[in-house]
Coordinates of C-alpha atoms in Angstrom, one line a residue:
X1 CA 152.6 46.0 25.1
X2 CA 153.4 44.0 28.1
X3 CA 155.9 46.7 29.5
X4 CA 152.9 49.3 28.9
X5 CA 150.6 47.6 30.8
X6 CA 153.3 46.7 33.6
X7 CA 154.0 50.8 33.7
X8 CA 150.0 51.4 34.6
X9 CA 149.8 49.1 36.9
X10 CA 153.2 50.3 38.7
X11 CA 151.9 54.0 38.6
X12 CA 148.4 52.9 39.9
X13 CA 150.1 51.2 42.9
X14 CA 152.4 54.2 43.3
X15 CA 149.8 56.6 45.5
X16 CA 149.2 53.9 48.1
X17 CA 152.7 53.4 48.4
X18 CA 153.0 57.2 48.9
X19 CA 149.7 57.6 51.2
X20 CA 151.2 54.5 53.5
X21 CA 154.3 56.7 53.6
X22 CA 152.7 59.6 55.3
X23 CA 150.0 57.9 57.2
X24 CA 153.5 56.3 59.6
X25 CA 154.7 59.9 59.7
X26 CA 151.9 61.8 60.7
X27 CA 151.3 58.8 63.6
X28 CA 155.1 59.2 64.5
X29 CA 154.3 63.1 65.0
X30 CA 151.3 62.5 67.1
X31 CA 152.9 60.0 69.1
X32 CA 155.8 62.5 69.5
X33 CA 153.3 65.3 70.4
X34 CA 151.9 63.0 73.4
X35 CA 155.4 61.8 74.5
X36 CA 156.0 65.6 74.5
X37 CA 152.4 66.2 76.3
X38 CA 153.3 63.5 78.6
X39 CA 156.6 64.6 79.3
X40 CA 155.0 68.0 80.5
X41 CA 152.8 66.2 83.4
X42 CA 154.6 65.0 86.7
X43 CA 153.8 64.2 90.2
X44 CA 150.2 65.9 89.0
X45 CA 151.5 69.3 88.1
X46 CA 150.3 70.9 85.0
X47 CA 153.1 72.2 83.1
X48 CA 151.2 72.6 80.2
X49 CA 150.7 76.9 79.7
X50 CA 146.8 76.7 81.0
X51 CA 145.5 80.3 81.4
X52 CA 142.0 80.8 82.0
X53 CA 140.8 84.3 82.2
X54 CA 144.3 85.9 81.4
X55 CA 146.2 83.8 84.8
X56 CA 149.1 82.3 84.2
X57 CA 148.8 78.5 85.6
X58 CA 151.7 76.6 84.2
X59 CA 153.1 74.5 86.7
X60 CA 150.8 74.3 89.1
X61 CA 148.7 71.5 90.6
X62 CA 144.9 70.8 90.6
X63 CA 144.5 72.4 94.4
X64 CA 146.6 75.6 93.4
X65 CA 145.0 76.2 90.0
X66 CA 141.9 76.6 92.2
X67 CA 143.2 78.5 95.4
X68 CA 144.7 80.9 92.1
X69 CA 141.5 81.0 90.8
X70 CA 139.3 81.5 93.5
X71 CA 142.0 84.2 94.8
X72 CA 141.0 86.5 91.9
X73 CA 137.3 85.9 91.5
X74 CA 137.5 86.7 95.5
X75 CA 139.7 89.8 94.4
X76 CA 137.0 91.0 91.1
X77 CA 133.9 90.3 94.3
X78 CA 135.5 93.1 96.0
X79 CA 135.1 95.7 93.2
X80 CA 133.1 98.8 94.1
X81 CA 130.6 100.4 91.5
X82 CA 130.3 104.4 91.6
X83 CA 127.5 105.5 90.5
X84 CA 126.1 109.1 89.1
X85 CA 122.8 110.6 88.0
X86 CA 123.2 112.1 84.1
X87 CA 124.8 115.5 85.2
X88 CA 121.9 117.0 82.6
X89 CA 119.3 116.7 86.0
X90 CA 121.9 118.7 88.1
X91 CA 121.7 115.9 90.9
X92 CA 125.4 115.3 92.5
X93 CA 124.6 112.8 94.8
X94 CA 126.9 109.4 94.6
X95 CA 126.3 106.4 95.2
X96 CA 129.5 103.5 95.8
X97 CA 128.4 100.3 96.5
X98 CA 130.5 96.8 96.2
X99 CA 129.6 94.6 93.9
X100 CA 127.9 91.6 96.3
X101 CA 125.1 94.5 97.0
X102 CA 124.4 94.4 93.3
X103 CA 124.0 90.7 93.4
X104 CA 126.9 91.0 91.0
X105 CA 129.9 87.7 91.5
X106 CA 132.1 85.7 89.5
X107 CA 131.3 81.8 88.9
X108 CA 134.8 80.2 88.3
X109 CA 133.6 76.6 88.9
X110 CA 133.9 76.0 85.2
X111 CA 137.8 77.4 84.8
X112 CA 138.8 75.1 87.9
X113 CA 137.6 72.2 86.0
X114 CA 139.0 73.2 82.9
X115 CA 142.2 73.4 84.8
X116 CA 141.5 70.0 86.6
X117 CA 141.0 68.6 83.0
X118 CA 144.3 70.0 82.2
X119 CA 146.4 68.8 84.9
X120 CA 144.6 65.2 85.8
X121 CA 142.8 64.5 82.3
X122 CA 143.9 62.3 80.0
X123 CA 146.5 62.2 77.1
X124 CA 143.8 63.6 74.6
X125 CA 142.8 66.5 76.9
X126 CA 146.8 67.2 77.4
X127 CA 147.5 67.1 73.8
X128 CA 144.4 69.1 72.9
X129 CA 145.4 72.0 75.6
X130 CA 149.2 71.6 74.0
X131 CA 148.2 71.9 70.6
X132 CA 146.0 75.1 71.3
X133 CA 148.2 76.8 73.1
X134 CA 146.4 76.4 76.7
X135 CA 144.1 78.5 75.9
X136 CA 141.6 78.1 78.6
X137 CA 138.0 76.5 77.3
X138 CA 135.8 77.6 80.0
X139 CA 136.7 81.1 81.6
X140 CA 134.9 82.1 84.7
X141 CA 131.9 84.2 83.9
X142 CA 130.3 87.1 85.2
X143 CA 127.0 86.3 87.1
X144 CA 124.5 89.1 87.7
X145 CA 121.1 88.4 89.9
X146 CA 119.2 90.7 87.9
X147 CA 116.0 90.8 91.1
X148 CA 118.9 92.2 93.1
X149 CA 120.5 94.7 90.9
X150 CA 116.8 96.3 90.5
X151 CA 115.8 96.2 94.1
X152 CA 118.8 98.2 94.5
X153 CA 118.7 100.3 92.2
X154 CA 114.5 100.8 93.1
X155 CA 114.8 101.3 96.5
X156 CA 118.2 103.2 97.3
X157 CA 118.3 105.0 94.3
X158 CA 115.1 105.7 92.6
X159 CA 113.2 106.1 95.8
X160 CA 115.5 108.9 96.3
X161 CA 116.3 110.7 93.2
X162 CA 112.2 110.3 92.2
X163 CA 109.7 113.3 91.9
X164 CA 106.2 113.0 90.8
X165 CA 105.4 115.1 88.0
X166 CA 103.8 118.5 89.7
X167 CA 100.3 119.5 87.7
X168 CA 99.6 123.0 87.2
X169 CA 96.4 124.1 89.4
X170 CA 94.3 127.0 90.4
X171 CA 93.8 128.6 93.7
X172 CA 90.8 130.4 94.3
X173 CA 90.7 134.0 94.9
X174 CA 87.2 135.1 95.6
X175 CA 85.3 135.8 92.3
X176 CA 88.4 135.2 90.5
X177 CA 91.4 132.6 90.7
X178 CA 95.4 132.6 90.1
X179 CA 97.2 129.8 88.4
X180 CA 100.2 128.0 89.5
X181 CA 102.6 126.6 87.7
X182 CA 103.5 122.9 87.5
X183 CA 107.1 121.2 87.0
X184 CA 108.7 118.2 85.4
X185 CA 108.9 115.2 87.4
X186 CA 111.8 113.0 87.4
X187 CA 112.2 109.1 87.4
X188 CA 115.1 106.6 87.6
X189 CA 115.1 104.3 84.2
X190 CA 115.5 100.9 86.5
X191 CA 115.8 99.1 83.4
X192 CA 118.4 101.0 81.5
X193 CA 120.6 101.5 84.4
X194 CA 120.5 97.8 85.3
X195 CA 121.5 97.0 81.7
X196 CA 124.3 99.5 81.8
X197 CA 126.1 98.5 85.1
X198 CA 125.9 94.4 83.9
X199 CA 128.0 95.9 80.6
X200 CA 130.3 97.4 82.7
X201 CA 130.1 94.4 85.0
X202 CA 130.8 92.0 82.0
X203 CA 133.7 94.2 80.3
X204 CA 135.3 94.3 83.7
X205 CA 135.9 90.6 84.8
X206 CA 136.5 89.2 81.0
X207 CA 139.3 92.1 80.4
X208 CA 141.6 90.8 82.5
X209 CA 145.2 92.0 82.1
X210 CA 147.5 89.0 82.7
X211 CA 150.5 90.1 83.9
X212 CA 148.3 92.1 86.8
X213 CA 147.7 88.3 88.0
X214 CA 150.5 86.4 87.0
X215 CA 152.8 84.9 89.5
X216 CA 155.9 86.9 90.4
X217 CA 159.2 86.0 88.7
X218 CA 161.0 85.5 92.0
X219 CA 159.7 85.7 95.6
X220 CA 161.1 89.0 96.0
X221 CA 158.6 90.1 93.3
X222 CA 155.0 91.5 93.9
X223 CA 152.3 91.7 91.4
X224 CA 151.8 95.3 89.7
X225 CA 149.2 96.4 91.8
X226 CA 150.2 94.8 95.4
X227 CA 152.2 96.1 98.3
X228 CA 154.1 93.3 99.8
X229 CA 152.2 91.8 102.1
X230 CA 148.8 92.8 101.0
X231 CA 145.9 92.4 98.9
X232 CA 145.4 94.2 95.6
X233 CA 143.5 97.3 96.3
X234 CA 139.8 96.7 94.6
X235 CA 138.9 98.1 91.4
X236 CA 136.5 101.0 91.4
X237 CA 134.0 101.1 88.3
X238 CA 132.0 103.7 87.2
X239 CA 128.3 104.1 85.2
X240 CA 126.2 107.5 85.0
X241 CA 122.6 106.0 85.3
X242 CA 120.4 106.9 83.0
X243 CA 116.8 109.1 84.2
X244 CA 113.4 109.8 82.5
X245 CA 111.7 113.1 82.5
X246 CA 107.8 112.9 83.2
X247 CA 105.8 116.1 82.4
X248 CA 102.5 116.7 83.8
X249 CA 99.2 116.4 81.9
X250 CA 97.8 120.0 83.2
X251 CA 100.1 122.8 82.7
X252 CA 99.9 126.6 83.1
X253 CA 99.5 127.1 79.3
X254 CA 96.3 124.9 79.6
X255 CA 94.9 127.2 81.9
X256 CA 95.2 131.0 80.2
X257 CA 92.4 130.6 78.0
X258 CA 90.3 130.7 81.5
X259 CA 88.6 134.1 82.7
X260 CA 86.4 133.0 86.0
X261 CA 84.0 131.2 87.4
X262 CA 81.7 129.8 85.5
X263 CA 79.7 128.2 88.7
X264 CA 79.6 127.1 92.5
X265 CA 77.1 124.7 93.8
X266 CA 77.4 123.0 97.4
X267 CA 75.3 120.8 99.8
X268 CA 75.6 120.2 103.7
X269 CA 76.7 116.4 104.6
X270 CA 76.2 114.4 107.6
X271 CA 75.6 111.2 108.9
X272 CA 77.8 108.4 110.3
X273 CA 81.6 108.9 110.2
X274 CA 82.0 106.2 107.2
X275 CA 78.9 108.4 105.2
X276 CA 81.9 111.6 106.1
X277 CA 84.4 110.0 105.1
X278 CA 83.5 108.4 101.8
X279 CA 82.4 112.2 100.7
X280 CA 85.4 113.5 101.6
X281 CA 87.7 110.5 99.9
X282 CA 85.7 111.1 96.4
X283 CA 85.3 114.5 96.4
X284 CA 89.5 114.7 96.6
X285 CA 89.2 112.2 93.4
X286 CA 87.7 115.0 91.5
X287 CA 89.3 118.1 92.7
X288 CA 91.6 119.3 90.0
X289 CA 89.9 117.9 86.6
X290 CA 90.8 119.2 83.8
X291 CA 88.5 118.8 80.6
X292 CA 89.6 120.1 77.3
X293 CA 87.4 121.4 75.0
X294 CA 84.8 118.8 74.0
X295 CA 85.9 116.1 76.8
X296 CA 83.3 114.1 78.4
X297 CA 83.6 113.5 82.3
X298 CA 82.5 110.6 83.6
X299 CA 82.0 110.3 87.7
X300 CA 82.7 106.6 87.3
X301 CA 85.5 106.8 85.6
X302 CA 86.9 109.7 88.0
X303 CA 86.1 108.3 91.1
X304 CA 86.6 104.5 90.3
X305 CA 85.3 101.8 92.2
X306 CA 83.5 102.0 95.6
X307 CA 85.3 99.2 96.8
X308 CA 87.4 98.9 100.6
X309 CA 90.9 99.0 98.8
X310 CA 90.1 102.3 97.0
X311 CA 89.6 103.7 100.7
X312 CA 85.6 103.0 100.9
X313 CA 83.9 102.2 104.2
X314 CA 80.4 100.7 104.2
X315 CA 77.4 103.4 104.9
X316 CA 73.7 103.6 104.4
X317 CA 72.6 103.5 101.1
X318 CA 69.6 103.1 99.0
X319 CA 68.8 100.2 97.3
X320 CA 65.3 99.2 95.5
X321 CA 63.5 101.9 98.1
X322 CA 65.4 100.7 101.3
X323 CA 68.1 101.4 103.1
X324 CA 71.2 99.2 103.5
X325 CA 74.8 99.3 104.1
X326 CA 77.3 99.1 101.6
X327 CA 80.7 100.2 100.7
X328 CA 80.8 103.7 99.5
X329 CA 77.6 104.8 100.8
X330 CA 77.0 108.3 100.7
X331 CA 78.7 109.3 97.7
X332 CA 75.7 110.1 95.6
X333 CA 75.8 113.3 97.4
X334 CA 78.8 114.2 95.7
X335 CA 77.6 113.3 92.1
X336 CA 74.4 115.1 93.1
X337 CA 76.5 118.7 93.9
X338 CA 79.0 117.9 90.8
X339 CA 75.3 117.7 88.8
X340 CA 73.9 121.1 90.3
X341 CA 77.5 122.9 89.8
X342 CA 77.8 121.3 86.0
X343 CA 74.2 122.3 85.4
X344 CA 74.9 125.8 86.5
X345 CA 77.5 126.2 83.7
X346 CA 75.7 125.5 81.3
X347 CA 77.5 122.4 80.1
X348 CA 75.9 119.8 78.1
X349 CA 74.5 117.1 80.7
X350 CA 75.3 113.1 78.8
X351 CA 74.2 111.1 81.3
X352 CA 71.9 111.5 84.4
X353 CA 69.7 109.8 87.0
X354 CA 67.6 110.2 89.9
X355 CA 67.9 108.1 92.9
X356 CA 64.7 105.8 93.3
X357 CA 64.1 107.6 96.5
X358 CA 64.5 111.4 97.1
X359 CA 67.4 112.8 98.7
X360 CA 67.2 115.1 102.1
X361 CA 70.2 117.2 101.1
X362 CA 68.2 118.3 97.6
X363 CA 64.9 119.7 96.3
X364 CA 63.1 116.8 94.4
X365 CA 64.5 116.5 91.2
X366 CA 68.0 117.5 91.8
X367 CA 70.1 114.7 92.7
X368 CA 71.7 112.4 90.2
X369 CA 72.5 109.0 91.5
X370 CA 75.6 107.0 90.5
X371 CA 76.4 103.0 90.8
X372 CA 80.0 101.6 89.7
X373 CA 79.4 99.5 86.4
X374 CA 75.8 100.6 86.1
X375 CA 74.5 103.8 86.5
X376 CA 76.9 107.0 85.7
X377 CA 76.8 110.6 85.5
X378 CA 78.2 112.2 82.5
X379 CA 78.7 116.0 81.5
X380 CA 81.1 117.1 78.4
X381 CA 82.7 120.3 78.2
X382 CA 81.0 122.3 75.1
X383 CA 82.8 125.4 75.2
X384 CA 86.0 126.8 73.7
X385 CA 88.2 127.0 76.6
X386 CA 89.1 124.1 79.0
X387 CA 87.4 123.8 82.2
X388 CA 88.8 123.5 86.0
X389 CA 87.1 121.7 88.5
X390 CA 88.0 122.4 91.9
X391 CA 86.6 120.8 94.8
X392 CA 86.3 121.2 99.1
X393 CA 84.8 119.9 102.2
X394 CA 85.0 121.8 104.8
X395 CA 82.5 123.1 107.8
X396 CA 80.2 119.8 106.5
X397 CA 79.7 121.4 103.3
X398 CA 81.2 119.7 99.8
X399 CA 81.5 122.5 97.0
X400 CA 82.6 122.4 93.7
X401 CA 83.4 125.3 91.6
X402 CA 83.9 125.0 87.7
X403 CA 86.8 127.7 86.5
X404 CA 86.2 128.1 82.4
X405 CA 85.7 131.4 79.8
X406 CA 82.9 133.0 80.9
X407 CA 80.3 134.4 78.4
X408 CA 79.5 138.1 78.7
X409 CA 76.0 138.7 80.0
X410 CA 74.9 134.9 80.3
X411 CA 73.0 133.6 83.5
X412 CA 71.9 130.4 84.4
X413 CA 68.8 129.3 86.8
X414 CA 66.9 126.8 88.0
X415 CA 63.0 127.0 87.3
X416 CA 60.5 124.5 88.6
X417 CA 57.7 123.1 87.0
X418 CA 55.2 120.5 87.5
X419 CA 55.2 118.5 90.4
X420 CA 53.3 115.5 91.5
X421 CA 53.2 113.6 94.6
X422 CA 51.4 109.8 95.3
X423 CA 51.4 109.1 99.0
X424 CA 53.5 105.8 100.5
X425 CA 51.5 102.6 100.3
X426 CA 51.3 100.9 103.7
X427 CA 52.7 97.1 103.6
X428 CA 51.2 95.5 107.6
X429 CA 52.9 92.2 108.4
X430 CA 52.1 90.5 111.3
X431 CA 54.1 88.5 113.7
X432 CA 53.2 86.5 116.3
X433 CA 56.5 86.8 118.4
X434 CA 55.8 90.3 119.1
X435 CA 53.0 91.1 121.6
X436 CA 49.5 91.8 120.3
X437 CA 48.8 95.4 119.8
X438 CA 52.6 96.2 119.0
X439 CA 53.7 98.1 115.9
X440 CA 57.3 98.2 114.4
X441 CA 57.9 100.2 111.2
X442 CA 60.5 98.3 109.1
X443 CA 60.5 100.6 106.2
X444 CA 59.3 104.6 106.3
X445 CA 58.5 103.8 102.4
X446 CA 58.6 106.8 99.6
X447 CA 55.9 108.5 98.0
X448 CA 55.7 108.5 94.7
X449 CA 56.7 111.9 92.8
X450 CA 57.2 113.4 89.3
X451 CA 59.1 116.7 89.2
X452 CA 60.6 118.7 86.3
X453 CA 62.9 121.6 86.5
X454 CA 64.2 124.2 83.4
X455 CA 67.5 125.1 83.3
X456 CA 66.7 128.5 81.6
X457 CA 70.0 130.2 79.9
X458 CA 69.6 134.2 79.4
X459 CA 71.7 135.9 77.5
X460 CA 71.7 140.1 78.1
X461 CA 68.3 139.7 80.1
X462 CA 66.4 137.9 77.3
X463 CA 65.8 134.0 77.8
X464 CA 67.8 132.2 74.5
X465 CA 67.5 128.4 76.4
X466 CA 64.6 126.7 78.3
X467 CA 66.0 123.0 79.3
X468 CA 63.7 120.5 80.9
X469 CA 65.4 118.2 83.4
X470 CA 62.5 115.0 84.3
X471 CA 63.3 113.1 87.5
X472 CA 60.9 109.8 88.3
X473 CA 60.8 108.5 91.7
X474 CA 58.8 105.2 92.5
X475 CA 56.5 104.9 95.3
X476 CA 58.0 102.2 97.9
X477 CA 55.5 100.9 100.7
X478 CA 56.3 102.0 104.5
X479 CA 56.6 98.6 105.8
X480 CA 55.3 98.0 109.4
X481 CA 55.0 94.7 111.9
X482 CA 51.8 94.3 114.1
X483 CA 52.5 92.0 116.8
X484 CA 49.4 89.4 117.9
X485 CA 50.8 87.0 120.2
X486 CA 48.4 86.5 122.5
X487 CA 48.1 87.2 125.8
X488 CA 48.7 84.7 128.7
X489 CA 45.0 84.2 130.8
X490 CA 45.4 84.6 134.7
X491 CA 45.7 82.0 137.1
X492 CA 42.6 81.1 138.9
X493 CA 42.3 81.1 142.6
X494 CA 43.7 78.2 144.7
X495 CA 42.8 77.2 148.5
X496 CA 45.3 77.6 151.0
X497 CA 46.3 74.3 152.5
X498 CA 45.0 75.3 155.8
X499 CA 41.6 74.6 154.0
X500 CA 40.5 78.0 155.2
X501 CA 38.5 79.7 152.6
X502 CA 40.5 82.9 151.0
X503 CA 39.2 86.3 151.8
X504 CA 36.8 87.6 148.5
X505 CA 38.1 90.3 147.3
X506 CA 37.2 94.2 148.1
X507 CA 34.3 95.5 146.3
X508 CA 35.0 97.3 142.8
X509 CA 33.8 100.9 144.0
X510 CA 32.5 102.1 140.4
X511 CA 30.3 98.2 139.9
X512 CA 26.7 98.1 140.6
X513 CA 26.2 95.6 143.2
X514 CA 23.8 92.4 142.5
X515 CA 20.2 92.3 144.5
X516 CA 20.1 89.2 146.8
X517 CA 18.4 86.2 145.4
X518 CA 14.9 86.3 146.8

C-alpha cells in the first residue's frame, strides 16, 4: 500500500517536472531568436528583410529606407491616366492627364515609420518583423481627393462631351405646321467615372512588382524598367468612362396624332422696357408645352416665380385698384392671351380670374389675372390628341397658337352678354402744403363693371355649346388732393425815410369814383 501511494504521488509530480522542462526551452529559443534579431542590427542598419509595398529594404538605414520610399511614391505620382468615352457614343476624343491633376498621390508616411520601427525599434519590434518574415505592417496607401477628381472630371470632361437632350418641336407653316425631330442627349456619369479611375488608382500603387524596385545586384545593374542614368519611364493607366443617355420628354411620335391649328389669339404690349421685357421672358417659358391628353396646365407652374433671379424686373402692376411697382409686372398680359387662345380651342378652362381692375389691351371680361402662390390660371387638355403650344413676340405683339386634332366643322366664338357699369367714386383729400385751389389726382380709380361673355361651340353651323364666362370688377375711388394753404396777405405801405408822403396810386379806370364829402 505504501509503494501505491508513493507511485501516485511520483506520477502526479511528473507533468510539472515535464512542463518546467519545456518552459527553459522555449525561453532558450526566444532568447536565441533575439540574439539572432540582434545580431541582424548594426551601426543602425536594418538587416532584417523589411519590404513594404513589394521594396526590398534589407540592409538599409532609417534615412535610406525613406529616400527608397519616397523615390517610388515620387515615381507612382508621375503616372498618367488615359482616358476614353464608351466607344458605344462614337466619341474618340482622349484625354491623358497625370495623376496630381486628379488629386490622386501616394501617402507613404506610414511605411517609413514602419521601416524606422524596424531598423531603430526595439528587440520586440525586431523579433516580431523577424518572426513574420518582414512583411511590412503599414504599406503606403493610395490617397484620392475625391472634390478634385470630380471638378476634373466636371469641367474638362463633361463640360465637353455633354449635350442637352433636343425636344421635338413644331414650326409653323401658315395654316398648317411641320414637325421636327428631337435627339438624345448625352451626359458624363461623374460619379461612376470617378469610382472607376480610384479602382484603377488603388490596383495600381498596391500591385507592385518587387523586383521592378529592388536594388540592383551589383552597380553595374539597372532596375528592369530604367536606362542607366535615368528615371523609370511613368506608367500609363487606362479607364473608358462611363456616359448616360438622356432622351427628351417631347418626341416626334408625340406629335403625329396632330392635324392643325386648333387656335391663335394675340394682344399688342407696351409700356416701360421692364413691362417688355417680363412679357417677353414668360412668354419663352411657355413656348413649346406639350400637354397629353387629359393634362392640366398651370401658368404658375409654367412660368414659376416672378422673382429678380428668374430674370424679373419690377413694372407697374395692379394691386387692390392701384398701381405699383413690383417684380414681374406686366405679365398678366400674357396669361390673359394664353386665356383667349385656350378659350378659342375649346379646352376645358380650371381655373380663371379677372384682374380687380380692367385691362387696356382687352375688352372687359377677357383678361385673367395671375399671382405666384395665390391666384393661377388653369386649362386641361380634353381632347384625344396632345396639344402644342407655341408662343412669339414680335412687332409688340405676343401670340400664342395651340397645334392639336382639329374637329371637322367645329367653330368657336366669343358672344357678349350683359354688361353693367357703376361710375368711380371720387375720394378729395386735402393738404395744406399745397396751395389753395390746387388739385392733384393720386388715383384715376375704376368703375365698377359686370360683364359676361358665351363661348358658343358650333358644330356643322348648328350651336351644340353656350359657355358663360362672368368677370367682376370692383369699383376703386379716383383719389384726388385739393390744396388750401392759404395765401400770404400783402404788405402794407411804408413811408419813405425822407418823410415825404408816397405818391397814391393811379386811378382804377373801370372804379366809380367817391363824391367829395360835403
Amino acid at each position: 500500500m505504501p509503494s501505491n501511494r508513493s507511485d501516485r504521488s511520483l506520477s502526479r509530480r511528473a507533468p510539472a517536472r515535464r512542463l518546467f522542462t519545456i518552459v527553459p526551452f522555449a525561453a532558450l529559443v526566444a532568447a536565441g531568436a533575439v540574439v539572432g534579431a540582434v545580431r541582424h542590427v548594426s551601426n543602425g542598419v536594418a538587416a532584417i528583410p523589411v519590404h513594404p509595398a513589394g521594396l526590398i529594404l534589407d540592409g538599409k538605414s532609417p534615412d535610406e529606407s525613406k529616400s527608397a520610399l519616397q523615390s517610388w511614391a515620387a515615381e507612382r505620382n508621375s503616372a498618367r491616366f488615359t482616358l476614353h468615352i464608351d466607344p458605344a457614343t462614337s466619341i474618340t476624343r482622349v484625354w491623358q492627364p497625370p495623376a496630381s491633376k486628379l488629386g490622386l498621390s501616394v501617402n507613404v508616411g506610414a511605411a517609413i515609420r514602419s521601416a524606422a520601427d524596424a531598423a531603430n525599434g526595439g528587440v520586440t519590434a525586431r523579433l516580431v518583423h523577424w518572426v513574420s518574415g518582414g512583411q511590412s505592417l503599414a504599406p503606403p496607401q493610395a490617397q484620392v481627393d475625391r472634390p478634385k477628381l470630380e471638378s476634373y472630371l466636371n469641367h474638362q470632361i463633361a463640360h465637353d462631351i455633354g449635350r442637352p437632350a433636343r425636344r421635338a418641336s413644331v414650326r409653323p407653316a401658315g395654316s398648317s405646321f411641320t414637325i421636327h425631330a428631337g435627339a438624345d442627349g448625352l451626359a458624363l456619369d461623374v460619379q461612376r467615372s470617378a469610382d472607376a479611375i480610384t479602382a484603377a488608382w488603388n490596383a495600381y500603387v498596391s500591385a507592385v512588382p518587387t523586383s521592378a524596385a529592388a536594388p540592383p545586384a551589383s552597380p553595374d545593374v539597372q532596375p528592369p524598367g530604367s536606362p542607366s542614368g535615368a528615371a523609370p519611364a511613368a506608367a500609363t493607366l487606362e479607364v473608358t468612362l462611363p456616359v448616360v443617355v438622356t432622351h427628351p420628354d417631347l418626341v416626334e411620335n408625340d406629335l403625329k396624332a396632330m392635324d392643325g391649328v386648333l387656335a391663335s389669339f394675340s394682344t399688342h404690349y407696351r409700356g416701360t422696357s421692364n413691362r417688355r421685357s417680363n412679357i417677353v421672358l414668360a412668354t419663352r417659358k411657355i413656348n413649346g408645352t406639350l400637354l397629353r391628353p387629359g393634362e392640366i396646365f398651370s401658368y404658375n407652374r409654367v412660368v414659376g416665380p416672378r422673382s429678380g433671379d428668374a430674370g424679373f424686373l419690377p413694372a407697374p402692376q395692379y394691386v387692390h385698384g392701384k398701381h405699383v411697382m413690383g417684380e414681374g409686372g406686366g405679365i398678366c398680359q400674357v396669361s390673359s392671351t394664353l386665356f383667349n387662345a385656350a378659350l378659342l380651342s375649346n379646352l376645358k378652362i380650371v381655373r380663371r380670374q379677372n384682374h380687380s381692375m380692367p385691362v387696356a389691351y382687352l375688352k372687359h371680361g377677357r383678361d385673367a389675372t395671375a399671382v405666384y402662390g395665390a391666384i393661377d390660371m388653369q386649362f386641361q387638355n380634353n381632347t384625344s390628341a396632345p396639344i402644342y403650344i407655341a408662343s412669339a413676340t414680335k412687332g409688340g405683339m405676343v401670340e400664342f397658337t395651340f397645334y392639336g386634332k382639329r374637329t371637322p366643322g367645329r367653330e368657336v366664338s366669343y358672344v357678349k352678354g350683359k354688361e353693367t357699369i357703376r361710375p368711380a367714386p371720387v375720394e378729395l383729400h386735402h393738404d395744406a402744403r399745397l396751395a389753395a385751389g390746387r388739385r392733384i389726382t393720386q388715383e384715376k380709380g375704376s368703375p365698377g363693371i359686370n360683364v359676361v361673355w358665351y363661348r358658343v361651340v358650333k358644330e356643322n353651323g348648328q350651336v351644340v355649346s353656350r359657355q358663360p364666362f362672368v368677370s367682376r370688377y370692383h369699383a376703386f375711388p379716383r383719389i384726388v388732393v385739393l390744396g388750401t394753404k392759404a395765401r400770404a396777405p400783402k404788405p402794407a405801405g411804408i413811408a419813405p425815410p425822407d418823410g415825404s408822403v408816397p405818391a397814391a396810386p393811379p386811378p382804377d379806370p373801370g372804379a366809380v369814383p367817391t363824391p367829395p364829402t360835403p
